Short mmCIF file of C-alpha atoms (C1' of nucleotides) in Angstrom, two decimals:
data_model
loop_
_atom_site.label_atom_id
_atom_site.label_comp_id
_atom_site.label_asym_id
_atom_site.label_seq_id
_atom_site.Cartn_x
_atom_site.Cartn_y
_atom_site.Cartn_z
CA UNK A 1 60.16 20.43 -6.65
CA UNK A 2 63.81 21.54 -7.59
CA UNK A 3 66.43 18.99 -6.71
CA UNK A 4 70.09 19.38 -4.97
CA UNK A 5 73.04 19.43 -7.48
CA UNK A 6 74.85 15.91 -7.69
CA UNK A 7 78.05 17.60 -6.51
CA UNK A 8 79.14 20.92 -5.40
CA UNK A 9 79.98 22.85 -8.44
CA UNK A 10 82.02 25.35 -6.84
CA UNK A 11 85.21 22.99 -6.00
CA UNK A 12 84.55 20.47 -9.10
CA UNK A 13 87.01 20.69 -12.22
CA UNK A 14 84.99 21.52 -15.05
CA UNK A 15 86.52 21.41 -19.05
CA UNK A 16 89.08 18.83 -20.81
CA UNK A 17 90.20 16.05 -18.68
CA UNK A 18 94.05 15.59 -18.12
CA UNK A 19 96.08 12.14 -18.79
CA UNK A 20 96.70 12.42 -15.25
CA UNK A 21 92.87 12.56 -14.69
CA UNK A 22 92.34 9.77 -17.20
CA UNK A 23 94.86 7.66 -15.60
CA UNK A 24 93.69 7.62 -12.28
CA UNK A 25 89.98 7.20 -13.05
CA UNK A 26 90.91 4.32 -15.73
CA UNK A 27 92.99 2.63 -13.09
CA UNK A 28 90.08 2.80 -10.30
CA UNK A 29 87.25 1.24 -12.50
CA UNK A 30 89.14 -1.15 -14.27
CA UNK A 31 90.36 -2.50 -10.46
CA UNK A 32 87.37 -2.04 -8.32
CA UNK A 33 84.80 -1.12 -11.08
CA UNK A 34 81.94 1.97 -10.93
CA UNK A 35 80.87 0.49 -6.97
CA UNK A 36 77.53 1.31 -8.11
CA UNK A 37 77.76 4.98 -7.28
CA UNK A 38 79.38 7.42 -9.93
CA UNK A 39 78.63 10.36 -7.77
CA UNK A 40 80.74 8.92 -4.78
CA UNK A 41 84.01 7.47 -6.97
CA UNK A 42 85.46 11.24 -8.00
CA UNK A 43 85.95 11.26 -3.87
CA UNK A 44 87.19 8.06 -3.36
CA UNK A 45 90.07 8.23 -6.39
CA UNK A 46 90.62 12.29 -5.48
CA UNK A 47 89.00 13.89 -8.44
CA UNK A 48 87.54 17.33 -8.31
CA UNK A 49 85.28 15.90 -10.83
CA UNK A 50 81.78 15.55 -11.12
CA UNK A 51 80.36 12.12 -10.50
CA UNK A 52 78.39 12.38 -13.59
CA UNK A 53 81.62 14.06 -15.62
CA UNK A 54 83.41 10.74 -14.62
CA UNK A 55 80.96 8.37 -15.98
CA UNK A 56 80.71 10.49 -19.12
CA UNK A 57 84.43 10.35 -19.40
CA UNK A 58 84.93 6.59 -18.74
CA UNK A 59 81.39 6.06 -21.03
CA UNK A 60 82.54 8.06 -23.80
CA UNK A 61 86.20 7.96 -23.66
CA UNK A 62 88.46 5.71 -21.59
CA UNK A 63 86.00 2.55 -21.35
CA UNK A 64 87.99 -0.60 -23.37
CA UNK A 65 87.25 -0.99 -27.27
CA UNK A 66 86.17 2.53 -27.64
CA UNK A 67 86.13 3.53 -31.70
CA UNK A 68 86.21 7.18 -32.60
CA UNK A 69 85.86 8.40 -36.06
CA UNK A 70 85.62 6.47 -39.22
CA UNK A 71 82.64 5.42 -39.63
CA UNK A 72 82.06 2.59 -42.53
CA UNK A 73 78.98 2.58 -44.93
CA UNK A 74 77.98 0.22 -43.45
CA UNK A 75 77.44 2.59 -40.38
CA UNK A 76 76.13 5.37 -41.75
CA UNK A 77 73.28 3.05 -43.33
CA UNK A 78 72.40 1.58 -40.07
CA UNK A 79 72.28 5.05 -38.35
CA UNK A 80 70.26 6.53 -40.69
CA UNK A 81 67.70 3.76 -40.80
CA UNK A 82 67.37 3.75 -37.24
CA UNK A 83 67.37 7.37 -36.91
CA UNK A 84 64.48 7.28 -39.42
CA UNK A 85 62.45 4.43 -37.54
CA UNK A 86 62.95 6.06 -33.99
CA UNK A 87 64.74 8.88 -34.58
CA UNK A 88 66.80 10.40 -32.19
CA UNK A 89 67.46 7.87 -29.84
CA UNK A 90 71.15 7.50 -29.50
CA UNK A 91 71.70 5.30 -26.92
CA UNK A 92 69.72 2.48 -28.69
CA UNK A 93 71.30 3.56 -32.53
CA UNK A 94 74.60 3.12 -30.57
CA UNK A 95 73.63 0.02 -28.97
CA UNK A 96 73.58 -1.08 -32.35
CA UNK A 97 77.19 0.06 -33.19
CA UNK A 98 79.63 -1.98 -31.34
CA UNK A 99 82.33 0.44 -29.98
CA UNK A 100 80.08 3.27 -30.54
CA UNK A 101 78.89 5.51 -28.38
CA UNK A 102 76.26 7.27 -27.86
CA UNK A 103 78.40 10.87 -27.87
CA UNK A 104 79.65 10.06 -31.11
CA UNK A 105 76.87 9.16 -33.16
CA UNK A 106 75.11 12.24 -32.30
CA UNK A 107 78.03 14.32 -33.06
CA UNK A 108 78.54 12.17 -35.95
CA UNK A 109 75.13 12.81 -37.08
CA UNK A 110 74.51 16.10 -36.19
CA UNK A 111 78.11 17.20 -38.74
CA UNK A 112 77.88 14.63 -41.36
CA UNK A 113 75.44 12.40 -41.89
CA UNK A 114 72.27 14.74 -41.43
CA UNK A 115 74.04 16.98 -44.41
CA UNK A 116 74.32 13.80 -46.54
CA UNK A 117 70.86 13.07 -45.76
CA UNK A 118 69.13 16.06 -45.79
CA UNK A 119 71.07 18.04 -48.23
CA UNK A 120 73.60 21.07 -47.35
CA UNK A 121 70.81 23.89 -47.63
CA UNK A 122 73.17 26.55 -46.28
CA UNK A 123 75.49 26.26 -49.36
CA UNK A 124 72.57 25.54 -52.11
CA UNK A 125 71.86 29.10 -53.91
CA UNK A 126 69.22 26.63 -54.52
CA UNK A 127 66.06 29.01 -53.45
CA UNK A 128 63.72 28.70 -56.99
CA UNK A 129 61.18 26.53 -55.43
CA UNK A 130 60.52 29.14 -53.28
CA UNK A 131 60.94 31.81 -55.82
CA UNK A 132 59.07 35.08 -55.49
CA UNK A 133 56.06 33.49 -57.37
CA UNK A 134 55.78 30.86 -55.01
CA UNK A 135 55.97 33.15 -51.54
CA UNK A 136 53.08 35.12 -49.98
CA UNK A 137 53.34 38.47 -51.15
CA UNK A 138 52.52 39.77 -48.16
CA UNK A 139 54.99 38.10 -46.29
CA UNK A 140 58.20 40.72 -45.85
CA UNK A 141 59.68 38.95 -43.48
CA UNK A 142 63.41 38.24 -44.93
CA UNK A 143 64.48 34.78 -44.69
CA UNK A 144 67.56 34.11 -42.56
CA UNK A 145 70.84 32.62 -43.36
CA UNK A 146 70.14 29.68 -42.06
CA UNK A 147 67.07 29.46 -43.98
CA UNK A 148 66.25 30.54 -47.62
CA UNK A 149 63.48 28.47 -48.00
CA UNK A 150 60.62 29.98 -45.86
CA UNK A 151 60.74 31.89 -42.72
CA UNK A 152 59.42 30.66 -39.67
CA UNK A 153 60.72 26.90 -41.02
CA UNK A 154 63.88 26.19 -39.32
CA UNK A 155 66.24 23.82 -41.08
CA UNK A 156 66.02 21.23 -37.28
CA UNK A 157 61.90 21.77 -38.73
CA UNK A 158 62.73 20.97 -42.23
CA UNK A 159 64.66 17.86 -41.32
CA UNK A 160 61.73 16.55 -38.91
CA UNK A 161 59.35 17.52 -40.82
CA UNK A 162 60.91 15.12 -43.69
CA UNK A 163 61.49 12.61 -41.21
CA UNK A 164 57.65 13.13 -39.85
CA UNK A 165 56.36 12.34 -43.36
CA UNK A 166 57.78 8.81 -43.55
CA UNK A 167 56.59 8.39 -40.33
CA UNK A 168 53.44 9.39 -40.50
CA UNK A 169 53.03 8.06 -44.30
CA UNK A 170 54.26 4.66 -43.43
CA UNK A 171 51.23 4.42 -40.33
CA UNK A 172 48.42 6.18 -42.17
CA UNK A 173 47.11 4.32 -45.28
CA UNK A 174 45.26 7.69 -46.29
CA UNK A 175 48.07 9.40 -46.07
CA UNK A 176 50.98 10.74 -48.55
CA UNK A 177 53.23 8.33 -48.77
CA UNK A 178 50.40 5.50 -49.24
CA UNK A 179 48.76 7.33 -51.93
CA UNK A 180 51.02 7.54 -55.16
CA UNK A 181 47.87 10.21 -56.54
CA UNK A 182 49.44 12.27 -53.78
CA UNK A 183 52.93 12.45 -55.01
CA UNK A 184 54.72 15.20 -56.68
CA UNK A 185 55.37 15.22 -60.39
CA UNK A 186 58.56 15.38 -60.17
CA UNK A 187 59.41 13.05 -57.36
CA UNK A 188 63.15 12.27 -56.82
CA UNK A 189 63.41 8.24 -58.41
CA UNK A 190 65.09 7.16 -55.08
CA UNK A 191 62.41 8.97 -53.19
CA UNK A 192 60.22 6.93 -54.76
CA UNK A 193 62.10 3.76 -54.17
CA UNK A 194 62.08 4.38 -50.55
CA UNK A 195 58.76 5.05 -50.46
CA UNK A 196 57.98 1.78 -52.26
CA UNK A 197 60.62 0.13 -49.87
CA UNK A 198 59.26 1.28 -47.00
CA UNK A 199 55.65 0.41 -48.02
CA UNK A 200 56.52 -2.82 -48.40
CA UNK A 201 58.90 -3.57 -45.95
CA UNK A 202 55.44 -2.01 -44.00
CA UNK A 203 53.34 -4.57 -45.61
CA UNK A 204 55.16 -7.33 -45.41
CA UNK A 205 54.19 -9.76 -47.92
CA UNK A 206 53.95 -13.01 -45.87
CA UNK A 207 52.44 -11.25 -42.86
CA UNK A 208 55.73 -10.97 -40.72
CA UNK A 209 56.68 -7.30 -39.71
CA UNK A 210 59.73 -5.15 -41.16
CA UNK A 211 62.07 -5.77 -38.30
CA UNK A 212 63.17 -1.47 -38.46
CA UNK A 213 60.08 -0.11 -39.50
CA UNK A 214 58.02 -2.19 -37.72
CA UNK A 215 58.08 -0.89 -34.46
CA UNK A 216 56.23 2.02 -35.75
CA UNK A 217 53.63 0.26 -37.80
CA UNK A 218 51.40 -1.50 -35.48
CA UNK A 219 48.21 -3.02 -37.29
CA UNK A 220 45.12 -1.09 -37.32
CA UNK A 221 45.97 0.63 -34.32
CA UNK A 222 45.64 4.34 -34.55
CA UNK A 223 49.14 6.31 -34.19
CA UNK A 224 47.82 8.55 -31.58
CA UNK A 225 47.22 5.62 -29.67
CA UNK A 226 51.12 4.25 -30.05
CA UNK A 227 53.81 5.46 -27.60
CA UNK A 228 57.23 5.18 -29.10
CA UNK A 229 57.86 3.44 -25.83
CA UNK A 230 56.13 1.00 -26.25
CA UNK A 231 58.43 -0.37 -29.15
CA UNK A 232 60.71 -1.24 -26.13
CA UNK A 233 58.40 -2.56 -24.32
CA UNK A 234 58.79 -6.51 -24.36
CA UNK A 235 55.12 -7.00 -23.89
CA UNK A 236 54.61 -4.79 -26.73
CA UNK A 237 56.61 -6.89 -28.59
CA UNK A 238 55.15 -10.30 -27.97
CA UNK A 239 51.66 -8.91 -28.54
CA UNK A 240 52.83 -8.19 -32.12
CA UNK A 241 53.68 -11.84 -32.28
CA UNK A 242 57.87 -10.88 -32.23
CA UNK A 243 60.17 -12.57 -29.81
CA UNK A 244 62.67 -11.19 -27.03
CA UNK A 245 66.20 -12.83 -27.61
CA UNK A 246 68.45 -12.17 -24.86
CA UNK A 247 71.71 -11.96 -26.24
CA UNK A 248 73.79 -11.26 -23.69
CA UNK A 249 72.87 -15.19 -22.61
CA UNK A 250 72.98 -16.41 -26.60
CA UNK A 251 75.28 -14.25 -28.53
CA UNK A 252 72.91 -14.14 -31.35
CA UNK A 253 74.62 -12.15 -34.42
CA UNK A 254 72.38 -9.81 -36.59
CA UNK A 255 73.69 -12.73 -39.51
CA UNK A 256 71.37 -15.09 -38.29
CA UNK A 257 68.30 -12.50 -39.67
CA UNK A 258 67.36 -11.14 -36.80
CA UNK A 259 67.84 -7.55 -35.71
CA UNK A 260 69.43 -7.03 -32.61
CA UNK A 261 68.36 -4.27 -30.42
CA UNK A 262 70.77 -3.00 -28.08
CA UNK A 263 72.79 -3.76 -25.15
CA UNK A 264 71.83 -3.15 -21.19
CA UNK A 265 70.11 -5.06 -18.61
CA UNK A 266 66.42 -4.41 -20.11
CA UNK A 267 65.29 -4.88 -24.00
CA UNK A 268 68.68 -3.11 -25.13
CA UNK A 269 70.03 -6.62 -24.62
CA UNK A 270 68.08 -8.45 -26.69
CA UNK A 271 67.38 -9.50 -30.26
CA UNK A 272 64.19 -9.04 -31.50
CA UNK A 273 62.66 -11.01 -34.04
CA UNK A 274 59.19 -12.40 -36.00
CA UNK A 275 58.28 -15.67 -34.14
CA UNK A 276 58.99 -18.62 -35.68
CA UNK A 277 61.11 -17.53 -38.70
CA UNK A 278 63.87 -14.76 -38.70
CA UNK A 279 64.44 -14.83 -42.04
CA UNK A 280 61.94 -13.52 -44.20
CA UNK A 281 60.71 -11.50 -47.26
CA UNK A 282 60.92 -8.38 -45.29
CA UNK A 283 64.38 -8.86 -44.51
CA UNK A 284 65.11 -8.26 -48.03
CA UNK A 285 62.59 -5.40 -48.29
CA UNK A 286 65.13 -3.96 -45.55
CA UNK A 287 67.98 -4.58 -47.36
CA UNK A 288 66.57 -3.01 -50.48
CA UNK A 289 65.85 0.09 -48.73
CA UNK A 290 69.45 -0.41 -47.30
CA UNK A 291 71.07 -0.68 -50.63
CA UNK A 292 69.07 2.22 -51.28
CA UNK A 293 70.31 4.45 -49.02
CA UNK A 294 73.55 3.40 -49.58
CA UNK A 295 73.62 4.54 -52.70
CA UNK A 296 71.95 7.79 -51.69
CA UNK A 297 74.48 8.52 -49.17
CA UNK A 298 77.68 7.40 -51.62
CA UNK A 299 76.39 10.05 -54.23
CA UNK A 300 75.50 7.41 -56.63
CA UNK A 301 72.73 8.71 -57.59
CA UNK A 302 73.93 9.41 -61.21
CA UNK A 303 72.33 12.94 -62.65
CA UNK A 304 71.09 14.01 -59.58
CA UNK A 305 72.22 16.86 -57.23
CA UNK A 306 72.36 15.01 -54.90
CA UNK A 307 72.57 17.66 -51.91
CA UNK A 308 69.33 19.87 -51.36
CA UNK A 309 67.57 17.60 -53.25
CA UNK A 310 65.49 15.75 -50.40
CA UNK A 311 64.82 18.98 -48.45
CA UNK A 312 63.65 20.56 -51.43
CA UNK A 313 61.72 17.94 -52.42
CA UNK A 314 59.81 17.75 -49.25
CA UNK A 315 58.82 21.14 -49.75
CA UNK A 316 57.86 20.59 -53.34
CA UNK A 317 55.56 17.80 -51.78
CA UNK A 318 53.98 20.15 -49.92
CA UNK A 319 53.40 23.01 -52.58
CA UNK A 320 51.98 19.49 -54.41
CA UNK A 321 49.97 18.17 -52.09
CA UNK A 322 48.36 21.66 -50.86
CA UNK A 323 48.24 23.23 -54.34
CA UNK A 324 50.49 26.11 -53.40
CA UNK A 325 53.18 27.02 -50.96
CA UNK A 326 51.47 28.73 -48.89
CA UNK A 327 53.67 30.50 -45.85
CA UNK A 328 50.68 29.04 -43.34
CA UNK A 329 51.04 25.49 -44.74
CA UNK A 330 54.90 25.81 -43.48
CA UNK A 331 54.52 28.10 -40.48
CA UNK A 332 52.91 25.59 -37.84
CA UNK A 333 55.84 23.44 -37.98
CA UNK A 334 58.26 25.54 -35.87
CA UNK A 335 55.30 27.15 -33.70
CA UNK A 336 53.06 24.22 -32.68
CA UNK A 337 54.99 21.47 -33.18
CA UNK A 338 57.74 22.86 -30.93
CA UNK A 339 55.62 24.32 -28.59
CA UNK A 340 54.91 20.78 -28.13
CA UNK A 341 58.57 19.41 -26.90
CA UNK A 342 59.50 22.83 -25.12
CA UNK A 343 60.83 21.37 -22.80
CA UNK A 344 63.19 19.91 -24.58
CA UNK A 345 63.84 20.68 -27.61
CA UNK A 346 64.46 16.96 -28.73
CA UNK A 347 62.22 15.28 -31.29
CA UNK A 348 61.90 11.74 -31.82
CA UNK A 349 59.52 9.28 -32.66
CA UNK A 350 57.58 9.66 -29.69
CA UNK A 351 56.48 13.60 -30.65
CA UNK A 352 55.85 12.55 -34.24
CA UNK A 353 52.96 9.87 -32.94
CA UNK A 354 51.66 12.45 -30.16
CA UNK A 355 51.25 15.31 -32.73
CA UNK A 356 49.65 13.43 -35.46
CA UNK A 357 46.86 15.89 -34.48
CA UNK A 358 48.56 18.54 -36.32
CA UNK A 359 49.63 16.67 -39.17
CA UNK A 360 45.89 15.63 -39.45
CA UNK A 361 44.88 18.91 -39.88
CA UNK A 362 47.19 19.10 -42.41
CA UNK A 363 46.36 16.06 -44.56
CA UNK A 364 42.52 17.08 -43.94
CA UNK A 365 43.11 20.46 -46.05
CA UNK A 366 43.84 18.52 -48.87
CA UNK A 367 41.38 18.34 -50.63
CA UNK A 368 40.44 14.36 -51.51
"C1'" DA B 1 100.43 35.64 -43.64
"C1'" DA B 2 96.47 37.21 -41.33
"C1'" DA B 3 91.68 37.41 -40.64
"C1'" DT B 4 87.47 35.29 -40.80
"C1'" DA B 5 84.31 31.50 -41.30
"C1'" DT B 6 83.16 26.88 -40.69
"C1'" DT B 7 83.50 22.31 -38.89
"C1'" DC B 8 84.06 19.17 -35.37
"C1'" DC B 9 83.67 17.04 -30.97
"C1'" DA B 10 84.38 16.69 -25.89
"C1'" DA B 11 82.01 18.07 -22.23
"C1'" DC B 12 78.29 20.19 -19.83
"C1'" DC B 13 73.37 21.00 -18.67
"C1'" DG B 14 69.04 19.88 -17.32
"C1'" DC B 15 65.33 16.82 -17.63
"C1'" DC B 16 63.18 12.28 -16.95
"C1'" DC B 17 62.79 7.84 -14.94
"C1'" DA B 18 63.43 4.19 -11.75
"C1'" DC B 19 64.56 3.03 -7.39
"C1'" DT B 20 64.79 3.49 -2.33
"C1'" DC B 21 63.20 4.73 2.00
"C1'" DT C 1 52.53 7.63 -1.09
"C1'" DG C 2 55.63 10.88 -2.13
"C1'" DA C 3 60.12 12.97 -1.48
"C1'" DG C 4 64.93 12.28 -2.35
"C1'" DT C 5 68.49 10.43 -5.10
"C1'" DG C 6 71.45 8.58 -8.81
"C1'" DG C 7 71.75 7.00 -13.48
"C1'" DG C 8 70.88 7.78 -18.07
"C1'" DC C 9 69.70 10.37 -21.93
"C1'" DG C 10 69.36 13.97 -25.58
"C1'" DG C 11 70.28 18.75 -26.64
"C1'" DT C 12 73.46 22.34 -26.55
"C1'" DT C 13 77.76 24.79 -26.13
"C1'" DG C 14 82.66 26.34 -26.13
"C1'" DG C 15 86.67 26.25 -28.12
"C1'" DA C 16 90.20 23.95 -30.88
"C1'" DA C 17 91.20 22.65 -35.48
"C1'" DT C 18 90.71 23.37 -40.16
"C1'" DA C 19 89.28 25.68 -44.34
"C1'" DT C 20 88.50 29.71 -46.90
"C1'" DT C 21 89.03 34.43 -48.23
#
DNA sequence: AAATATTCCAACCGCCCACTC
DNA sequence: TGAGTGGGCGGTTGGAATATT
């Protein structure tokens, strides 16, 4: 079933908003609020707008104590942690961010911090790992602009396909990132911190989960059998022995050890954390990996090229762990994986636990 | 100084979900 | 129960701003 348009988009404004605009939709909601109904208010102040254009504009722009730009270290570390425990989720990663929105942490992401993270592949000359020697001789195909590395492996690919490997290591004790034997030779030294961090942030020495990683770590349970909604799900929650805060009633601060998780009228609102005590040893395993990543994102990582480094290094893991580069061992990514989230073309944590099938068949051509 | 390339971000699009009737 | 609807979300785009050649 199609559905009607929320507005008729022949006599609705489309493009930048005016101050005049702003003014007048500013002045409505901050007197007589939304009324419930953003697709009715663009009629009731006169806008030729789009009811959902408003609430994007008042969202995103006019709403009170709006920041834009300028994001602190502080910032980028929490984004990127969250964006590697549930990836892209940007409402909740900006429910996180007072001030932030949504909007700008994507677009935040998407220029800046995904470069820092992932390294600036477009401007690397960087293509030895996949020198001639290492590429299927049969393969002609000329790799684009976008992508030196392999064709077929997109650089959105590359960067899930990192993000997939934590994922998937940190839920799968047979897996990569739980078996050192597995590891490249030449493994980046902060690489390997995270993965230490993260294994025992996973662990958790006293039995209490990692607060971030957590979510994504349920006990013996197999990943295929985890929706990535269910780490929003309260229920969910208590069942792994965590408690549901409600800050909007409590004003709990994150100081207090506990990580809060959002702000709405469901979970978003509340503070989640271990029952009984907030403040544990996997706190700290947290804040290691934070300080790690810090220092990976403030280029502190003294003798290292610090950009390209991570992206090639994921493919280096792979030449590793499948004893060559093989185009095939790259290929599916783009093909199957995608074919999986046509739809949309978002990933998140959600696709990573529903296609562990293919990453199965990965890890079972290695052979152990 | 002009042309071209790249970056950035506001806004749009379309899908999904929850709710109502 | 299922169709209709609005809200919310994530991905994408267009164009302005900036950098580079």
């Amino acid at each position: 079933m199609g559905r009607a348009p929320c507005c008729d988009k022949a006599n609705v404004k489309k493009g930048p908003w005016s101050p005049e605009e702003d003014v007048k939709l500013k002045a409505y909601i901050e007197q007589y609020g939304t009324g419930g109904n953003w697709i009715a208010l663009p009629q009731k102040i006169g806008l030729k707008r789009c009811g959902k254009s408003c609430r994007l504009r008042w969202l995103n722009y006019l709403r009170p104590n709006i920041k834009h730009g300028g994001f602190s270290e502080e910032e980028d570390n929490i984004i990127c942690s969250l964006y590697i425990s549930i990836g892209s989720r940007w409402s909740i990663i900006a429910a996180q961010l007072p001030g932030r929105t949504d909007n700008d942490i994507k677009n935040y992401w998407n220029t800046k911090l995904k470069k820092k993270l992932l390294g600036r592949r477009k401007q690397s000359n960087n293509i030895h790992r996949f020198s001639s020697s290492d590429q299927d001789p049969n393969d002609h195909q000329p790799a684009s602009d976008d992508n030196h590395f392999s064709p077929g492996l997109s650089n959105a690919a590359l960067e899930r396909l990192q993000l997939h490997m934590q994922l998937q290591g940190l839920q799968n004790p047979f897996s990569f990132y739980n078996n050192p034997a597995l590891w490249p030779k030449n493994i980046h030294p902060l690489q390997e911190k995270m993965i230490q961090s993260m294994q025992a942030a996973a662990s958790g020495s006293n039995g209490n989960p990692n607060l971030l990683m957590q979510p994504l770590l349920p006990n013996p349970q197999p990943a295929n059998e985890q929706s990535v909604d269910d780490l929003y799900d309260p229920k969910s929650f208590k069942a792994k022995g965590l408690e549901v805060l409600d800050n909007s009633l409590d004003g709990i601060s994150p100081s207090d050890g506990s990580v809060p998780f959002g702000t709405g009228d469901n979970l978003m609102d509340s503070t989640i954390v271990p029952k009984g005590n907030g403040n544990n040893g996997d706190v700290q395993a947290v804040s290691n990996f934070q300080g790690e990543l810090d220092e990976f994102l403030n280029n502190k990582t003294a003798g290292y090229p610090q950009e390209e480094q991570m992206a090639d290094q994921v493919l280096y893991c792979f030449k590793d762990m499948n004893g060559s580069t093989s185009k095939d061992s790259l290929i599916w990514w783009p093909t199957e994986f995608d074919a999986k989230s046509a739809s949309s073309s978002s990933w998140d944590s959600t696709s990573v636990l529903q296609s562990n099938g293919v990453f199965q068949d990965y890890e079972l051509g290695y052979p152990m």
